Coordinates of C-alpha atoms and ligand atoms in Angstrom, one line a residue:
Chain A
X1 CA -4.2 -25.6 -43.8
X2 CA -1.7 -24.8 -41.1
X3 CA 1.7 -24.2 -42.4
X4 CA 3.3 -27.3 -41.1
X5 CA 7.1 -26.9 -42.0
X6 CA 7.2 -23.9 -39.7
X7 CA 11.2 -24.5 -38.6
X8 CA 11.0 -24.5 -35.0
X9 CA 14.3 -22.8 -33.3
X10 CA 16.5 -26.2 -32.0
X11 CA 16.1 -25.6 -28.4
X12 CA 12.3 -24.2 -28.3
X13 CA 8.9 -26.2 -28.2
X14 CA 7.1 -23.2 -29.4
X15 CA 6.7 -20.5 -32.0
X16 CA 6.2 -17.0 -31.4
X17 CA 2.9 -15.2 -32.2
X18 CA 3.9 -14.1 -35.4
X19 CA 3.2 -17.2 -36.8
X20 CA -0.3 -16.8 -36.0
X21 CA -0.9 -14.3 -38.6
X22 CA -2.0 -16.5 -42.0
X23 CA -3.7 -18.6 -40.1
X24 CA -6.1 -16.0 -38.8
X25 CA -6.4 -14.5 -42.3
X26 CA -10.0 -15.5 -42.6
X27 CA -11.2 -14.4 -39.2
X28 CA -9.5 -11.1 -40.0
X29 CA -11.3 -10.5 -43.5
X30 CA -14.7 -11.6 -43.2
X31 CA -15.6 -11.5 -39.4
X32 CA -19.5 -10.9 -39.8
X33 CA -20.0 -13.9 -41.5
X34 CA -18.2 -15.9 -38.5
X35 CA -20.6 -18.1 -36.6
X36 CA -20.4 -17.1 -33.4
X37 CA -21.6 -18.8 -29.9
X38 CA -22.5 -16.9 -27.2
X39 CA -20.8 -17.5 -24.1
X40 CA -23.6 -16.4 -21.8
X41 CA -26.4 -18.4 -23.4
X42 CA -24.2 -21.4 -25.9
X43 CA -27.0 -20.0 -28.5
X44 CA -24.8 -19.3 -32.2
X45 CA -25.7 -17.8 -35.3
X46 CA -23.6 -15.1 -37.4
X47 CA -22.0 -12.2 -36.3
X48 CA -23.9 -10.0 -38.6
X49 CA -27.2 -11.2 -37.0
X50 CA -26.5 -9.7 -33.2
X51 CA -27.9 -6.4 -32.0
X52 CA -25.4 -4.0 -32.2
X53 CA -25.3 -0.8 -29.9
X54 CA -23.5 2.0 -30.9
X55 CA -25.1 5.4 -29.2
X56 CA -22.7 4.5 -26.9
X57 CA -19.4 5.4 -25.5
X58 CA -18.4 2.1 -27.7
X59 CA -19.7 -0.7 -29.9
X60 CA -21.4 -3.1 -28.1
X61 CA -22.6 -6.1 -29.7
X62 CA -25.0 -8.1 -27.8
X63 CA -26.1 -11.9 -28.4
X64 CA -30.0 -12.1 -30.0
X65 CA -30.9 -14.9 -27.8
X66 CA -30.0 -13.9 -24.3
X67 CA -28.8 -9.8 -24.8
X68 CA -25.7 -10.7 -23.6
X69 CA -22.6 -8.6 -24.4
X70 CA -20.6 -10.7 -27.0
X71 CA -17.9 -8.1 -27.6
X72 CA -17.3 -4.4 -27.5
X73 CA -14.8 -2.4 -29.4
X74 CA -13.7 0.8 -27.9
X75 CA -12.2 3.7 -29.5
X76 CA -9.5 5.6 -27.4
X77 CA -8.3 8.1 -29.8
X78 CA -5.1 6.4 -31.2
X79 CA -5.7 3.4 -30.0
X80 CA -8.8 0.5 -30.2
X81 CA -9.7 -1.5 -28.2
X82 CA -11.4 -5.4 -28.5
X83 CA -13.1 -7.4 -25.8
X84 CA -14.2 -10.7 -26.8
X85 CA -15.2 -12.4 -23.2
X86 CA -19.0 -12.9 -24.0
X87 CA -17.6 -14.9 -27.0
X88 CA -17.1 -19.3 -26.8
X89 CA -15.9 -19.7 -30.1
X90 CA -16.0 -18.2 -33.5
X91 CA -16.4 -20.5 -36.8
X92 CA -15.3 -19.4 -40.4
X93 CA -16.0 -21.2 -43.3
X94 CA -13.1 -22.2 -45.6
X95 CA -13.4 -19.6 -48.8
Chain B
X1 CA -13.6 47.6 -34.2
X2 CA -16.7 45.9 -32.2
X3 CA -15.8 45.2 -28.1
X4 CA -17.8 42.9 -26.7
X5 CA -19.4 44.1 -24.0
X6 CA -18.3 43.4 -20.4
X7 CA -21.1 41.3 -19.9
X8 CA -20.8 38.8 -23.1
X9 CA -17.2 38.3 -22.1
X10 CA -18.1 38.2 -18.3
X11 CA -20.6 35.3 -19.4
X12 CA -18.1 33.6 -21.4
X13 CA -15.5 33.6 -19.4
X14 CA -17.7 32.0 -16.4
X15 CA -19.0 29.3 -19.4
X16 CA -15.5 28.0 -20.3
X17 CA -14.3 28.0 -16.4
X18 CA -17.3 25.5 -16.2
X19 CA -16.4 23.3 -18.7
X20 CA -14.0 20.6 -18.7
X21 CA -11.0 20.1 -21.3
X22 CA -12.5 18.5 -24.9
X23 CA -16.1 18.9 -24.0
X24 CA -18.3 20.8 -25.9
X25 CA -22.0 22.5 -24.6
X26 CA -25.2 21.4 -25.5
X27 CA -28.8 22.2 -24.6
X28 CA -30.5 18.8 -25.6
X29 CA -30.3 15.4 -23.5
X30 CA -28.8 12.6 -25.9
X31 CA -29.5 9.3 -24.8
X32 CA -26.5 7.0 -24.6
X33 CA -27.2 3.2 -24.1
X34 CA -25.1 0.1 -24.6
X35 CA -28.4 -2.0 -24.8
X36 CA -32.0 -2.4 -24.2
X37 CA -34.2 -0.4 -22.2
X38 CA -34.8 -2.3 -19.0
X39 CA -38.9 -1.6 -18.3
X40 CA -38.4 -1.3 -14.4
X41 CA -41.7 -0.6 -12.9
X42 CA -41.7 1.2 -9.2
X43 CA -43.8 -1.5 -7.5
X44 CA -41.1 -3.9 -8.5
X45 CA -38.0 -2.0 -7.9
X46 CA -35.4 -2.3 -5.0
X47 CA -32.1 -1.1 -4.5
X48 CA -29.7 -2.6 -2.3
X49 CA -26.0 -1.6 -0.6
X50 CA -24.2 -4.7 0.2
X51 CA -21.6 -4.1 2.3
X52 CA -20.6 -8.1 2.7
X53 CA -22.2 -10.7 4.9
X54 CA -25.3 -10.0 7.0
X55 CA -24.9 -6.7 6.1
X56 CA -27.4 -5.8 3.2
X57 CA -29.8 -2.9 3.4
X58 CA -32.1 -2.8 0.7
X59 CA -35.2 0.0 -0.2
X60 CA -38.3 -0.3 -2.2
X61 CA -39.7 2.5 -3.9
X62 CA -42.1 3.5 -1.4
X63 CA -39.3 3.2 1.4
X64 CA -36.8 5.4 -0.9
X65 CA -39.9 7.8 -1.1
X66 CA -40.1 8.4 2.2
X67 CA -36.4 9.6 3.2
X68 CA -35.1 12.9 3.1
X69 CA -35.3 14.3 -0.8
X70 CA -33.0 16.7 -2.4
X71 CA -33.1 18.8 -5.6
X72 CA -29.3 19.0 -6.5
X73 CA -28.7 21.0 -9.8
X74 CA -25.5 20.4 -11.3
X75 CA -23.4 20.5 -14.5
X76 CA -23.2 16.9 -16.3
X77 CA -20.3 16.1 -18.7
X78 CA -20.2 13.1 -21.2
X79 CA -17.2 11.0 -22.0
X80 CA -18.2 11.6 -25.3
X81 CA -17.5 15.1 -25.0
X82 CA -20.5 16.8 -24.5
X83 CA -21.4 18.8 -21.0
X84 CA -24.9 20.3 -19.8
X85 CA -25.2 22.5 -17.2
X86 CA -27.7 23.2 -14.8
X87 CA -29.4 20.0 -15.0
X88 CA -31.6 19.5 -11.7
X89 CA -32.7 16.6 -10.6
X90 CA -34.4 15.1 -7.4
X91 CA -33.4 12.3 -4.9
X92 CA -31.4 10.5 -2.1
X93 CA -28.5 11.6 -0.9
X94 CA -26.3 8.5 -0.6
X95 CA -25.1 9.6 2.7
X96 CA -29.3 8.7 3.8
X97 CA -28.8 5.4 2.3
X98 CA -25.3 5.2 3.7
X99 CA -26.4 6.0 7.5
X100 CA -26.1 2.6 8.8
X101 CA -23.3 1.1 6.9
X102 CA -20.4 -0.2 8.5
X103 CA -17.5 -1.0 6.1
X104 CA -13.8 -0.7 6.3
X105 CA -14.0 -1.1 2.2
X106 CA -13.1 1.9 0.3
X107 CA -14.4 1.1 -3.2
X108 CA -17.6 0.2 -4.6
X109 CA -19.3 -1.6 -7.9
X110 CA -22.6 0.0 -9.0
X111 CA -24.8 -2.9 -10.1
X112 CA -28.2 -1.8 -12.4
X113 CA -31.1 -3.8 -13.8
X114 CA -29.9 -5.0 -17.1
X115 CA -26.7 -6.0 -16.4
X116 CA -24.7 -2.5 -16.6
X117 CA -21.9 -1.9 -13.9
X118 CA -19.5 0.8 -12.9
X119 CA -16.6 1.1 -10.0
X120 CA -17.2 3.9 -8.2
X121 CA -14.8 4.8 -4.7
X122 CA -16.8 5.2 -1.7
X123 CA -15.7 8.3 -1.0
X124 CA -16.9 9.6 -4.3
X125 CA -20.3 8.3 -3.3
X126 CA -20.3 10.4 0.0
X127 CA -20.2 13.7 1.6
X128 CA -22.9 15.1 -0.6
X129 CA -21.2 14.1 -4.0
X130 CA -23.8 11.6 -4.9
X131 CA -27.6 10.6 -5.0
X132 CA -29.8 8.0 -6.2
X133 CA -32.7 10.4 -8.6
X134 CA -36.0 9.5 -9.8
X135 CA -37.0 12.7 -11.5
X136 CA -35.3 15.0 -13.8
X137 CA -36.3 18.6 -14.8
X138 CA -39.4 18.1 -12.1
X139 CA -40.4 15.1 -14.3
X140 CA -40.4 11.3 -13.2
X141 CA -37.4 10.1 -14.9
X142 CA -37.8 8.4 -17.9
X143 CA -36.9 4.4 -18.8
X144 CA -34.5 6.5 -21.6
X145 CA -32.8 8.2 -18.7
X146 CA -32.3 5.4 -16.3
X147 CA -36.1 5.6 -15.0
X148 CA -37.4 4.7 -12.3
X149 CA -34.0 5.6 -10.8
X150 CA -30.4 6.6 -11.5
X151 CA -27.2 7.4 -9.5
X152 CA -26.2 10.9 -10.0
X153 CA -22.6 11.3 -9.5
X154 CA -21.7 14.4 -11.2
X155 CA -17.7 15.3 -10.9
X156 CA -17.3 12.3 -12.5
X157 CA -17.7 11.5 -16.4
X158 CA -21.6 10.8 -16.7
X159 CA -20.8 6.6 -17.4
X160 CA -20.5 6.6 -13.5
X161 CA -23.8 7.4 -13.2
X162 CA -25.7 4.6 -13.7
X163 CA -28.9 4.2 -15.4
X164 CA -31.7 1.3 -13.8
X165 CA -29.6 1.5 -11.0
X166 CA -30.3 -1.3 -8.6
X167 CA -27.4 -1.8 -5.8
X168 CA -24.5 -0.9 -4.5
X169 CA -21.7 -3.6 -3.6
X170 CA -18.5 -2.6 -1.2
X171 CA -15.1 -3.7 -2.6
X172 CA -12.1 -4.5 -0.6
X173 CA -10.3 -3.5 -3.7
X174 CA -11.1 -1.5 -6.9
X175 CA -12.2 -3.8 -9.9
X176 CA -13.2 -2.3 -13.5
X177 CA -17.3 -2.4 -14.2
X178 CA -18.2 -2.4 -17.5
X179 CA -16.7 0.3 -19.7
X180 CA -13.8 0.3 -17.2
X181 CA -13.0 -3.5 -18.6
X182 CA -13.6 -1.9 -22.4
X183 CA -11.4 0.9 -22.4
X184 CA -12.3 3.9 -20.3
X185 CA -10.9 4.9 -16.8
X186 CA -10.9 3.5 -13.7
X187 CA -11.6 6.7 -12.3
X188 CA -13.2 9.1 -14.6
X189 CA -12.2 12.4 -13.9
X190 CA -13.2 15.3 -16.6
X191 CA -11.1 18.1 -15.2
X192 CA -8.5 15.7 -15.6
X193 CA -9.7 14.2 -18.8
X194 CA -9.4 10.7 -17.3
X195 CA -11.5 8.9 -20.5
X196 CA -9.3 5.8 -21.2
X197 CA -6.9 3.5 -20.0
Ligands
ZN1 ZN1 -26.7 -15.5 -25.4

């Protein structure tokens, strides 16, 4: 459940990203299991059933229907790097 | 105290002049691909330059055949670190496939069968820096290596040359392909160790 008596500041219509955080917990912990639809194709299914690439100068995991990219993660040393484009929505069940 | 002789340091020396910062050498060909194999067969293959409206040249395999071929032999390096030298290879030079094309654009998006794209500039592409190949090591080149056809753009980290490649599109301006969007340079440099962002 969102956390509804989040104090907004007087003069703001808005939180700042922060407050994102809890609410994302399940995403965060358990995203395999996420249903996923692909954005290419509007096919879904879990995460953990796409065809992941990884000989590769990345991960790229591609959507079982169509082959479409989904998302690739990137590793640049100290930093990493998400792109989620070929992604419509994700679903997580409620533990 | 053991010397090396003149000629093991002499080799040496000329080995690490050819190879670019944090890559290491190896004799064997690993195949890199971020998806499946596209099964391109000659008789259906094309390639294209699109250089905006009214103003696409395009090859089949039979035309490509029958320009000028060059064997280029070149050192290839990895942006996942690893280099081969000598690799030869036999092609187009994209200055024959560039002959007729009248652009004022500088930059250029590699397009290949499968999806798979790169930014490449255009004058990275030219003055004998780049062909499009269809054998390796006097073999036809393999689906695994980008068969029937690859670009070969070899001062530049080996994503740039694409596998399956199937057209070339002119750009005004310089837009990320694919592992340009996901992290890697815009550019691609390995003397300059141009890998990310
Ligand atoms: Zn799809």
């Amino acid at each position: 459940m969102m956390d509804s008596t989040e104090q907004y500041p007087l003069d703001q219509d808005h939180l700042d990203g922060n407050a994102l955080a809890g609410a994302l917990d399940q995403f965060v912990s358990d995203l395999t299991s996420a249903e996923c639809m692909c954005a290419g194709c509007g096919s879904s299914g879990p995460l953990a059933g796409a065809l992941l690439y990884t000989r590769a100068p990345g991960m790229v995991l591609r959507c079982p229907t169509c082959t479409a990219v989904l998302l690739c993660l990137t590793d640049q040393g100290d930093r990493q790097v998400l792109t989620i484009d070929g992604v419509r929505h994700l679903v997580v069940a409620r533990p | 105290m053991a010397i090396p002789t003149s000629g093991f340091t002499g080799r040496r020396k000329n080995r690490d002049a050819n190879l670019p910062p944090g890559q290491y050498l190896t004799d064997s060909f690993p195949v890199l691909s971020a998806g499946p194999t596209p099964h391109v067969l000659p008789a259906d293959w094309t390639f294209r330059v699109d250089a905006g409206p009214g103003q696409t040249h395009q090859w089949n395999w039979e035309q490509l055949q029958a320009l000028p071929q060059e064997d280029v032999t070149r050192d290839i390096h990895c942006v996942t670190h690893w280099s081969k030298f000598g690799t030869t290879w036999r092609g187009v030079s994209l200055d024959t496939l560039f002959e007729d094309v009248e652009s004022e654009a500088e930059y250029t998006m590699v397009h290949s069968y499968g999806g798979y794209t790169t930014n490449v500039p255009l004058d990275d592409l030219l003055d004998g820096k780049a062909w499009i190949v269809h054998e390796f090591d006097g073999e036809p080149l393999a689906p695994a290596h980008g068969g029937p056809a690859r670009l070969l753009v070899p001062h530049l980290y080996f994503w740039k040359s694409a596998k399956w490649v199937n057209g070339i599109r002119l750009m005004e301006q310089d837009l990320p392909g694919f592992w340009e969007t996901n992290g890697y340079n815009m550019y691609g440099d390995p003397w300059r160790e141009e890998r990310y962002w």
